[in-house]
CSV table of C-alpha atoms and ligand atoms in Angstrom, one decimal:
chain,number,residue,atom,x,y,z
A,14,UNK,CA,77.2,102.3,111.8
A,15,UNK,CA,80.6,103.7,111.2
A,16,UNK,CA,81.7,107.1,111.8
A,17,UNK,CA,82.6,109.6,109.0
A,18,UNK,CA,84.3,112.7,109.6
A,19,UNK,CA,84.2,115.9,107.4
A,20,UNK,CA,86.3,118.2,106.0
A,21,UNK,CA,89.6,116.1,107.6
A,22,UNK,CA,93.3,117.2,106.3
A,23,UNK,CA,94.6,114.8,104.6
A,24,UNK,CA,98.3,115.5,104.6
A,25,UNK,CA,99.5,114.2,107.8
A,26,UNK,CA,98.0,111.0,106.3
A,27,UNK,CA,100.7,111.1,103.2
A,28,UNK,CA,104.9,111.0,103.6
A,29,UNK,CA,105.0,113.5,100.9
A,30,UNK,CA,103.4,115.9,104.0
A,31,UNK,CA,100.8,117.3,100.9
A,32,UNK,CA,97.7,117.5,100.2
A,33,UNK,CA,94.1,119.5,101.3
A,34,UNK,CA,91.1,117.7,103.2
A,35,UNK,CA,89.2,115.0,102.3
A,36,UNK,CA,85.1,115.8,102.3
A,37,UNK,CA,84.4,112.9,103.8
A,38,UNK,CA,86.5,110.0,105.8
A,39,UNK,CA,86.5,107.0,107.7
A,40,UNK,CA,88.9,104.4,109.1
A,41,UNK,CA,87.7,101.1,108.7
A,42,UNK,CA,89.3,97.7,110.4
A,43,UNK,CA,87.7,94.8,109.0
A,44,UNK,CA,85.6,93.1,106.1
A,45,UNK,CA,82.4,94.7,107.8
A,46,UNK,CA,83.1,98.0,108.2
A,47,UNK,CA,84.2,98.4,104.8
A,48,UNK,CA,81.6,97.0,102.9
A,49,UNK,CA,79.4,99.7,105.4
A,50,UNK,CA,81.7,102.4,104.4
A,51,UNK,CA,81.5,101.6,100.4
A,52,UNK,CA,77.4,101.4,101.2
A,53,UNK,CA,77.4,104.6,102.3
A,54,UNK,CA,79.3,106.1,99.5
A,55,UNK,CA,77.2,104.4,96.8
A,56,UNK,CA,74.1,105.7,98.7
A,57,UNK,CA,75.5,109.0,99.0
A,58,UNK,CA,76.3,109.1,95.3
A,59,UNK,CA,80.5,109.6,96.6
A,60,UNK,CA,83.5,108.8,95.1
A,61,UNK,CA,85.8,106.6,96.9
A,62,UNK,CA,89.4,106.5,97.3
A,63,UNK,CA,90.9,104.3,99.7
A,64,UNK,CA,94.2,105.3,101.0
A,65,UNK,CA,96.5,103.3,103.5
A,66,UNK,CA,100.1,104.4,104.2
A,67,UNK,CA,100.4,107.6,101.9
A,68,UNK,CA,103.5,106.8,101.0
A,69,UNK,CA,103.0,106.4,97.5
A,70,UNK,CA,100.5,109.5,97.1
A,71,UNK,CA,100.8,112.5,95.8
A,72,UNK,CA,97.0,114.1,96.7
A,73,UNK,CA,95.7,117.6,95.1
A,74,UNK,CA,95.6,121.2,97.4
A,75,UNK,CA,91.8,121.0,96.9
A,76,UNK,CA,91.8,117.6,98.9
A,77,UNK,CA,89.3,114.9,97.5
A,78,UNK,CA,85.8,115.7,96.5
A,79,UNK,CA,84.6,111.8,98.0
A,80,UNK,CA,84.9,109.5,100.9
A,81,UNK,CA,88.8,108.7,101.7
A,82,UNK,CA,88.7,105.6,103.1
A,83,UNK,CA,91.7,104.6,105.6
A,84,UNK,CA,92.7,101.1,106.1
A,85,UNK,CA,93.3,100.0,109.6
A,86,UNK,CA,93.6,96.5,110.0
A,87,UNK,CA,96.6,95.8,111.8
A,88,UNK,CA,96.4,92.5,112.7
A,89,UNK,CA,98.6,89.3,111.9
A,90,UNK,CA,99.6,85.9,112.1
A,91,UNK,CA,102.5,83.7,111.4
A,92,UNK,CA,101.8,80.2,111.2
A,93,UNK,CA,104.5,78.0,109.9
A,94,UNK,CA,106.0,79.5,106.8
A,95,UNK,CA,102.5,81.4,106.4
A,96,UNK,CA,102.0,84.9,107.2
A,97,UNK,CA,98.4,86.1,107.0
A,98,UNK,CA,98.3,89.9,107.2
A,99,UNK,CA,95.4,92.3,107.5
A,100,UNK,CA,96.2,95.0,104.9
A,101,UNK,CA,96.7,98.1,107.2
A,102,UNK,CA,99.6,96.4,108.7
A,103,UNK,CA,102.8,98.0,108.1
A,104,UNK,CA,105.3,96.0,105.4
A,105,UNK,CA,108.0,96.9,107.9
A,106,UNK,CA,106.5,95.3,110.8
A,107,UNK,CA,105.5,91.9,109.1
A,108,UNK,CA,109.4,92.3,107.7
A,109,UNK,CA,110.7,92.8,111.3
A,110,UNK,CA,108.3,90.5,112.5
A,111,UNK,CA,109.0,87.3,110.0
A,112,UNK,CA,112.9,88.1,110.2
A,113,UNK,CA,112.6,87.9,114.0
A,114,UNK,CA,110.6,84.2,113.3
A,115,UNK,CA,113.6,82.6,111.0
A,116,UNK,CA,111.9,83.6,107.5
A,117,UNK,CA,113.3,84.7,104.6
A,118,UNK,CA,111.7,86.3,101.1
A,119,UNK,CA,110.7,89.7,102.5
A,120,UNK,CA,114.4,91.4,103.4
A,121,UNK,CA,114.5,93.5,100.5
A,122,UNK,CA,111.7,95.3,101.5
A,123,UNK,CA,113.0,96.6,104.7
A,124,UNK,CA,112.4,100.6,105.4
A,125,UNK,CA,109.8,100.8,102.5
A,126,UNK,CA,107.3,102.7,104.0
A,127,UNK,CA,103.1,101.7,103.5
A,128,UNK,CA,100.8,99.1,104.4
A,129,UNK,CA,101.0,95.5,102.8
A,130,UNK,CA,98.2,96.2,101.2
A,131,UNK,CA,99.9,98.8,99.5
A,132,UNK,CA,102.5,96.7,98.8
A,133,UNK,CA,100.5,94.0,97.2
A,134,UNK,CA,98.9,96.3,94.7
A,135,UNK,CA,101.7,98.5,93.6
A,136,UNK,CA,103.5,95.0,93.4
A,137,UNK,CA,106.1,96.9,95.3
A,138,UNK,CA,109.7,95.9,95.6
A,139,UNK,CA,113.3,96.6,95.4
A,140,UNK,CA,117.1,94.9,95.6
A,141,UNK,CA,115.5,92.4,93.2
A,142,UNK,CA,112.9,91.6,95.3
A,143,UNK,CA,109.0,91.8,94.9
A,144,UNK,CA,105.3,91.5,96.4
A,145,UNK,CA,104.7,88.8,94.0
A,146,UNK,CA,107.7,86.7,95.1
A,147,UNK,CA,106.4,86.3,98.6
A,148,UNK,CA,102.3,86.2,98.1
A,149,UNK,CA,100.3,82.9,98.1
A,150,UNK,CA,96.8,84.4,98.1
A,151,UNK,CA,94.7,87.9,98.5
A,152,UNK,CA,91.8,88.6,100.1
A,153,UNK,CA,89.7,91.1,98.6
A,154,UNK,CA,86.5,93.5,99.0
A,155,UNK,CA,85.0,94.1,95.2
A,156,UNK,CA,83.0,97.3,95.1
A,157,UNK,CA,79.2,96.8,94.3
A,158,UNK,CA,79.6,92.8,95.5
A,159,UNK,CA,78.1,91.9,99.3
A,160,UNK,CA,81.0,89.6,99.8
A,161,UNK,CA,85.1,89.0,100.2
A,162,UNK,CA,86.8,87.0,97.6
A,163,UNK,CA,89.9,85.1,97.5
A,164,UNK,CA,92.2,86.1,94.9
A,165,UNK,CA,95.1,83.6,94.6
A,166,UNK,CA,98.3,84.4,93.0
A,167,UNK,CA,98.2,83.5,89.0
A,168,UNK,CA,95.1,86.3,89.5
A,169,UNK,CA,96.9,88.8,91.1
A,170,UNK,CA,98.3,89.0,87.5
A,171,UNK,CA,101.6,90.7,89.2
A,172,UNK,CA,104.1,92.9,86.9
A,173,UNK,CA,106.7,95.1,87.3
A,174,UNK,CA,104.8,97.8,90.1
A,175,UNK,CA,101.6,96.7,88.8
A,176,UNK,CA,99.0,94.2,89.7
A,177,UNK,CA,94.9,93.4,88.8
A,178,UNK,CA,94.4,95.5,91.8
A,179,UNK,CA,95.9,98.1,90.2
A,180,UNK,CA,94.3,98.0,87.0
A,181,UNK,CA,90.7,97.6,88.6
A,182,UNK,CA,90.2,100.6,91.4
A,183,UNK,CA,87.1,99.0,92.5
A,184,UNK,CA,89.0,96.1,94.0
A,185,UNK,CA,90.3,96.4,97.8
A,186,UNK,CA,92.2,93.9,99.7
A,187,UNK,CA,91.9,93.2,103.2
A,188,UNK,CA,94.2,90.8,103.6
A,189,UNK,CA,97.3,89.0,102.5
A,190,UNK,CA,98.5,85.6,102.8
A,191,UNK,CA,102.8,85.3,102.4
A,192,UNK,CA,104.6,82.4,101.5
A,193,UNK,CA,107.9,82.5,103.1
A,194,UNK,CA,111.0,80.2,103.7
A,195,UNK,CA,112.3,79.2,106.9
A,196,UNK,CA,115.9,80.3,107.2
A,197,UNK,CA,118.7,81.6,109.7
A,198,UNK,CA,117.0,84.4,112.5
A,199,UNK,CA,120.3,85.8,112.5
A,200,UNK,CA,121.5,86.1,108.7
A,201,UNK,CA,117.7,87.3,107.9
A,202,UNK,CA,118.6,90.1,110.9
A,203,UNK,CA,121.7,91.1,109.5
A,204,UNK,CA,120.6,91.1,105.3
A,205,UNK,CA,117.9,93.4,107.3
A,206,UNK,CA,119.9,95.3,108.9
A,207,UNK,CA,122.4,96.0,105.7
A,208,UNK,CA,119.5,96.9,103.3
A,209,UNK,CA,118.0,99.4,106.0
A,210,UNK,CA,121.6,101.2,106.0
A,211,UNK,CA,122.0,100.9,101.9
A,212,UNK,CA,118.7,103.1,101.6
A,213,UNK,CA,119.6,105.9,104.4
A,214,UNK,CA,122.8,106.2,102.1
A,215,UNK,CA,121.1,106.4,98.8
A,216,UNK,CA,117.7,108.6,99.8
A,217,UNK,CA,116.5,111.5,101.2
A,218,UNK,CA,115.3,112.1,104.6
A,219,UNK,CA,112.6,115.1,102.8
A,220,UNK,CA,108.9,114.1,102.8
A,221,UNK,CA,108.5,112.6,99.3
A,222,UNK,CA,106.1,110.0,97.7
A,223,UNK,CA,109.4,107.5,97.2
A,224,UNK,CA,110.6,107.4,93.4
A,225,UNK,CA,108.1,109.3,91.9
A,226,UNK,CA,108.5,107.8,88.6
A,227,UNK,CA,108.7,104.6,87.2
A,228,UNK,CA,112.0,103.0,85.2
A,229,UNK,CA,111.3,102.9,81.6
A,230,UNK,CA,111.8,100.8,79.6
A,231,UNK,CA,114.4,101.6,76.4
A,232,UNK,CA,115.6,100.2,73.3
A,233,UNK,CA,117.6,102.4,71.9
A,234,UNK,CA,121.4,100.6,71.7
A,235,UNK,CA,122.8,104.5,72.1
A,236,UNK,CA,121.1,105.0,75.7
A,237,UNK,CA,121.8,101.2,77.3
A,238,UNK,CA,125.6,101.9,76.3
A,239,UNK,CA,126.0,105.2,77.9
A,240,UNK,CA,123.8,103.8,80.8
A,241,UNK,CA,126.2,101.0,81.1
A,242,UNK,CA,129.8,102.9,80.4
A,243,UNK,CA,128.8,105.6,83.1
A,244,UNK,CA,127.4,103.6,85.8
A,245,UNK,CA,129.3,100.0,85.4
A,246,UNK,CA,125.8,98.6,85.9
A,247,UNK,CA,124.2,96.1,82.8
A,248,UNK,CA,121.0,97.1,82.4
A,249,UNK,CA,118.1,94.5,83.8
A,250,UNK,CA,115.0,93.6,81.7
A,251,UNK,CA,115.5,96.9,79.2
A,252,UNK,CA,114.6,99.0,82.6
A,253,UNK,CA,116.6,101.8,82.7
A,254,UNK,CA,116.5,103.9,86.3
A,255,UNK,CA,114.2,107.2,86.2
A,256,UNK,CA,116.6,108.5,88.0
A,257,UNK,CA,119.8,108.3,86.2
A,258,UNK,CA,118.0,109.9,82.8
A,259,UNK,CA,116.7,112.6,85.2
A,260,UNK,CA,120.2,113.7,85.9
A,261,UNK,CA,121.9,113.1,82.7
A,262,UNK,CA,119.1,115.8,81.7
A,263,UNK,CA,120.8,118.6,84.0
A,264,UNK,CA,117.6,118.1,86.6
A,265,UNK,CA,119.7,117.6,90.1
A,266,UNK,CA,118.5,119.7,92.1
A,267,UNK,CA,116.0,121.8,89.9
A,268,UNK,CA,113.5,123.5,92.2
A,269,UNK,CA,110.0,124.8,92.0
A,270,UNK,CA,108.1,126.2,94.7
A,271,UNK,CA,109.0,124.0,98.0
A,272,UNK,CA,109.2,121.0,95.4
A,273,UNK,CA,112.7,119.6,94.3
A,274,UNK,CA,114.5,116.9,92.4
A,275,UNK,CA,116.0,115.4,95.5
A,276,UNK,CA,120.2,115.9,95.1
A,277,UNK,CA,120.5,112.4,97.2
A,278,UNK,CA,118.6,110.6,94.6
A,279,UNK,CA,117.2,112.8,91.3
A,280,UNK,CA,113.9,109.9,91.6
A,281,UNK,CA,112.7,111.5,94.5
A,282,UNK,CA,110.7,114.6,94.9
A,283,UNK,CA,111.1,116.4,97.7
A,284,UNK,CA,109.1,118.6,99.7
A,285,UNK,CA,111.7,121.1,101.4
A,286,UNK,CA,108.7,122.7,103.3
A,287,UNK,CA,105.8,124.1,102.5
A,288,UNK,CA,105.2,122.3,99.0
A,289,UNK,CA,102.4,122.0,97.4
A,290,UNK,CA,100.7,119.8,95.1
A,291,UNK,CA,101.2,122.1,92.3
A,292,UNK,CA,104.7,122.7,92.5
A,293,UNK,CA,105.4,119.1,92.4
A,294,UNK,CA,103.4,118.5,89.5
A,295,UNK,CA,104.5,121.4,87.5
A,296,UNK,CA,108.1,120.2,88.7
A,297,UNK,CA,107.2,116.6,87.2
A,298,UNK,CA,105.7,118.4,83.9
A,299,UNK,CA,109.4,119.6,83.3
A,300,UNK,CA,111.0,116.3,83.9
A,301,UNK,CA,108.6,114.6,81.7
A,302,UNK,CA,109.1,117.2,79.1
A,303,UNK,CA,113.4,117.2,79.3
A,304,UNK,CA,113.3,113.3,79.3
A,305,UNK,CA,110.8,113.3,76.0
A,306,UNK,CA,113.2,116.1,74.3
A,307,UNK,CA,116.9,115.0,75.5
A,308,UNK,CA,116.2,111.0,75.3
A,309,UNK,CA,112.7,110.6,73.4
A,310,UNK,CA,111.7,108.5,76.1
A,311,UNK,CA,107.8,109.2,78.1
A,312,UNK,CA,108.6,108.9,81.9
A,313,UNK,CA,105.0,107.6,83.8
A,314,UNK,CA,104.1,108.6,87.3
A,315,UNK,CA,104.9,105.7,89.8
A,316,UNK,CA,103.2,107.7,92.6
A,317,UNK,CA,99.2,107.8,92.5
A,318,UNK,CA,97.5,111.2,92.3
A,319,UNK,CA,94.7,112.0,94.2
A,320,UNK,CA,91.9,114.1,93.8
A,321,UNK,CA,93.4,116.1,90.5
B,22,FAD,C1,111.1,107.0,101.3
B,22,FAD,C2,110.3,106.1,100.4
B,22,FAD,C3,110.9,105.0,99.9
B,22,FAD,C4,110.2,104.1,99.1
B,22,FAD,N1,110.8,103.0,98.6
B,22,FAD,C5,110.1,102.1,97.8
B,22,FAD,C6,110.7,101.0,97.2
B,22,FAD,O1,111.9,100.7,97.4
B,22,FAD,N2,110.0,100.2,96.4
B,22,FAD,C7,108.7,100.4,96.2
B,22,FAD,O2,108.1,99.6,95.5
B,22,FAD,N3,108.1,101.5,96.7
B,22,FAD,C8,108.7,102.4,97.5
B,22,FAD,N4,108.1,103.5,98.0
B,22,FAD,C9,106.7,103.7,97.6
B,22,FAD,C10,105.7,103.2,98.7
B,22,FAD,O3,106.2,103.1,99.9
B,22,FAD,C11,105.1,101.9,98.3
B,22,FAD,O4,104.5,102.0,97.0
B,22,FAD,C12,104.1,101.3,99.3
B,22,FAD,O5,103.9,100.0,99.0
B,22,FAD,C13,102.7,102.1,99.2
B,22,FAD,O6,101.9,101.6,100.3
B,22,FAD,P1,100.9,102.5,101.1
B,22,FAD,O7,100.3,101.7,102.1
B,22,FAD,O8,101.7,103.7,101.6
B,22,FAD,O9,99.9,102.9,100.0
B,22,FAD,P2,99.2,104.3,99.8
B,22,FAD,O10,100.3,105.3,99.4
B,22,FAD,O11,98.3,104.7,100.9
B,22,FAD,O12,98.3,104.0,98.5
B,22,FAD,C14,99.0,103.8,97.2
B,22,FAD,C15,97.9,103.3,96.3
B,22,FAD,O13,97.5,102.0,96.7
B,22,FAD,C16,96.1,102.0,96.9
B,22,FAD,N5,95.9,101.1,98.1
B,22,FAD,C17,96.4,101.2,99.3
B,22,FAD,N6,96.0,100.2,100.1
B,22,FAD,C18,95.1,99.5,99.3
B,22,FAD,C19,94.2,98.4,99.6
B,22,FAD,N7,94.2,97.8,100.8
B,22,FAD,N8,93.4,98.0,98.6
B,22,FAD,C20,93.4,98.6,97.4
B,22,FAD,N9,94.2,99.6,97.1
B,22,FAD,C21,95.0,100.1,98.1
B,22,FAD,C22,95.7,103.4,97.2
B,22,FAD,O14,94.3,103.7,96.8
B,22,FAD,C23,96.6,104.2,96.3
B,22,FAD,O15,96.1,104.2,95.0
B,22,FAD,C24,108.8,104.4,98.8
B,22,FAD,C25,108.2,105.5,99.4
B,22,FAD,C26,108.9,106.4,100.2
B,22,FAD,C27,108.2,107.6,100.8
């Protein structure tokens, strides 16, 4: 049996601090209880959306019309250079927990927030480090199928914040296996440590979903100059960042409702207090809009939305 609340608020669950209640919900913790959970929905005719660390959510004020299902596996172990995670772990524990063990390959993703599981199917990453650097294998739940699968890394088919899991909602993972390298404890530590105190200096302490949209990718010679000239940056792999157009565009700062283009970092949106899921996507309309008419360029959502 597992246990399914009703009517439960879902945002304390999300970073972003949004959202309205989910019909139904359950937590589940291992292979078991989630294909029970996923039986229930089908039998119950319910949508499922499963959610982990929130932190890359942005879900509606009317809450979700299905059964949110929460991730809680926590466990882990490091053998060797192998790190098999259960996907309800958080990325900064296994980071702090495989630094601490003399490995190297996961320091740039110290201080994201989520769940590795989260990690591995937004293909998260940052500092020129990603999921699909460090994964060797997947373990996943396929909606509709009585069984786990392994899922190793060529069929992960990993891009830039994208992944199969991505592209097929019915697919869950449960667990991760990571591939790392043994190195120094006490350099891993300190490349830690450094990255931590670069992102407290470049983002906002607000609730917020994390850079709400993704870089896009640009052609036009006009753009990558002035990109280049202002910043001193060269541009990597024709991605140019969200942010930077969002503030050539005059949008620093803009406000609607509680929701605003964070002035730390005009990626972010912020919740000031008492946001709600339509100021933030009536806020995000406008960006999209200003980016398509000052640059010609179509900005897409990096953040998931739930329930709209
Ligand atoms: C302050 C801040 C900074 C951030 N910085 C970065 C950054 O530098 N780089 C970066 O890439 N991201 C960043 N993010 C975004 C976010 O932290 C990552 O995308 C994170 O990996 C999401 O994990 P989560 O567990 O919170 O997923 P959730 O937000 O819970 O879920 C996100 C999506 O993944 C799906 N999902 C979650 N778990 C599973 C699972 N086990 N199986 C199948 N689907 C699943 C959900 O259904 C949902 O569609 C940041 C966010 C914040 C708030």
């Amino acid at each position: 049996m597992i246990n399914v609340q009703k009517n439960v608020p879902l945002a304390p669950y999300a970073t972003f601090k949004i959202g309205g209640p989910a019909k139904f919900f359950t937590e589940v913790k291992n292979e078991k209880e989630l294909i029970k959970a996923l039986a229930y929905a089908e039998k119950n005719g319910l949508e499922c959306f499963v959610l982990a660390g929130g932190s890359n959510v942005l879900i509606s004020d009317n809450g979700f019309n299905g059964l949110v299902i929460k991730i809680r596996d926590t466990r882990y172990a490091i053998r060797d250079t192998r790190v098999e995670c259960g996907a309800g772990i958080l990325l900064s524990e296994i980071v702090s927990k495989t630094a601490k063990a003399g490995l190297s390959g996961l320091e740039w993703a110290a201080g994201i927030p989520g769940t590795i599981g989260g990690a591995v199917r937004g293909n998260a990453g940052a500092f020129g480090g990603c999921m699909a650097d460090a994964v060797e294998k997947v373990r996943v739940v396929v909606q509709g199928k009585p069984q786990a699968v392994n899922y190793k890394l060529q069929e992960c088919k990993f891009g830039y914040r994208s992944s199969i899991f991505k592209e097929k909602q019915n697919i869950i993972i449960l667990s991760v296996i990571l591939k790392l390298k043994k190195g120094n404890a006490e350099k891993i530590q300190q490349r830690v440590e450094s990255i931590i105190i670069k992102r407290k200096e470049k983002q906002p302490r607000f609730p917020s979903a994390g850079s709400f949209f993704k870089n896009p990718i640009v052609n036009d010679e006009k753009i990558i100059k002035k990109f280049e000239s202002d910043t001193g940056l060269k541009m990597k792999d024709n991605k140019i960042p969200a942010g930077w157009l969002i503030e050539e565009a005059g949008l620093k700062g803009k406000k609607i409702g509680g929701a605003q283009v964070s002035k730390k970092h005009s990626n972010f949106i912020i919740n000031t207090g008492g946001a709600t899921a339509e100021d933030v996507i009536m806020l995000a309309s406008i960006i999209k809009q200003r980016i398509r008419s000052v640059f010609n360029i179509q900005l897409m959502e990096e953040a998931q939305l739930v329930g709209f």
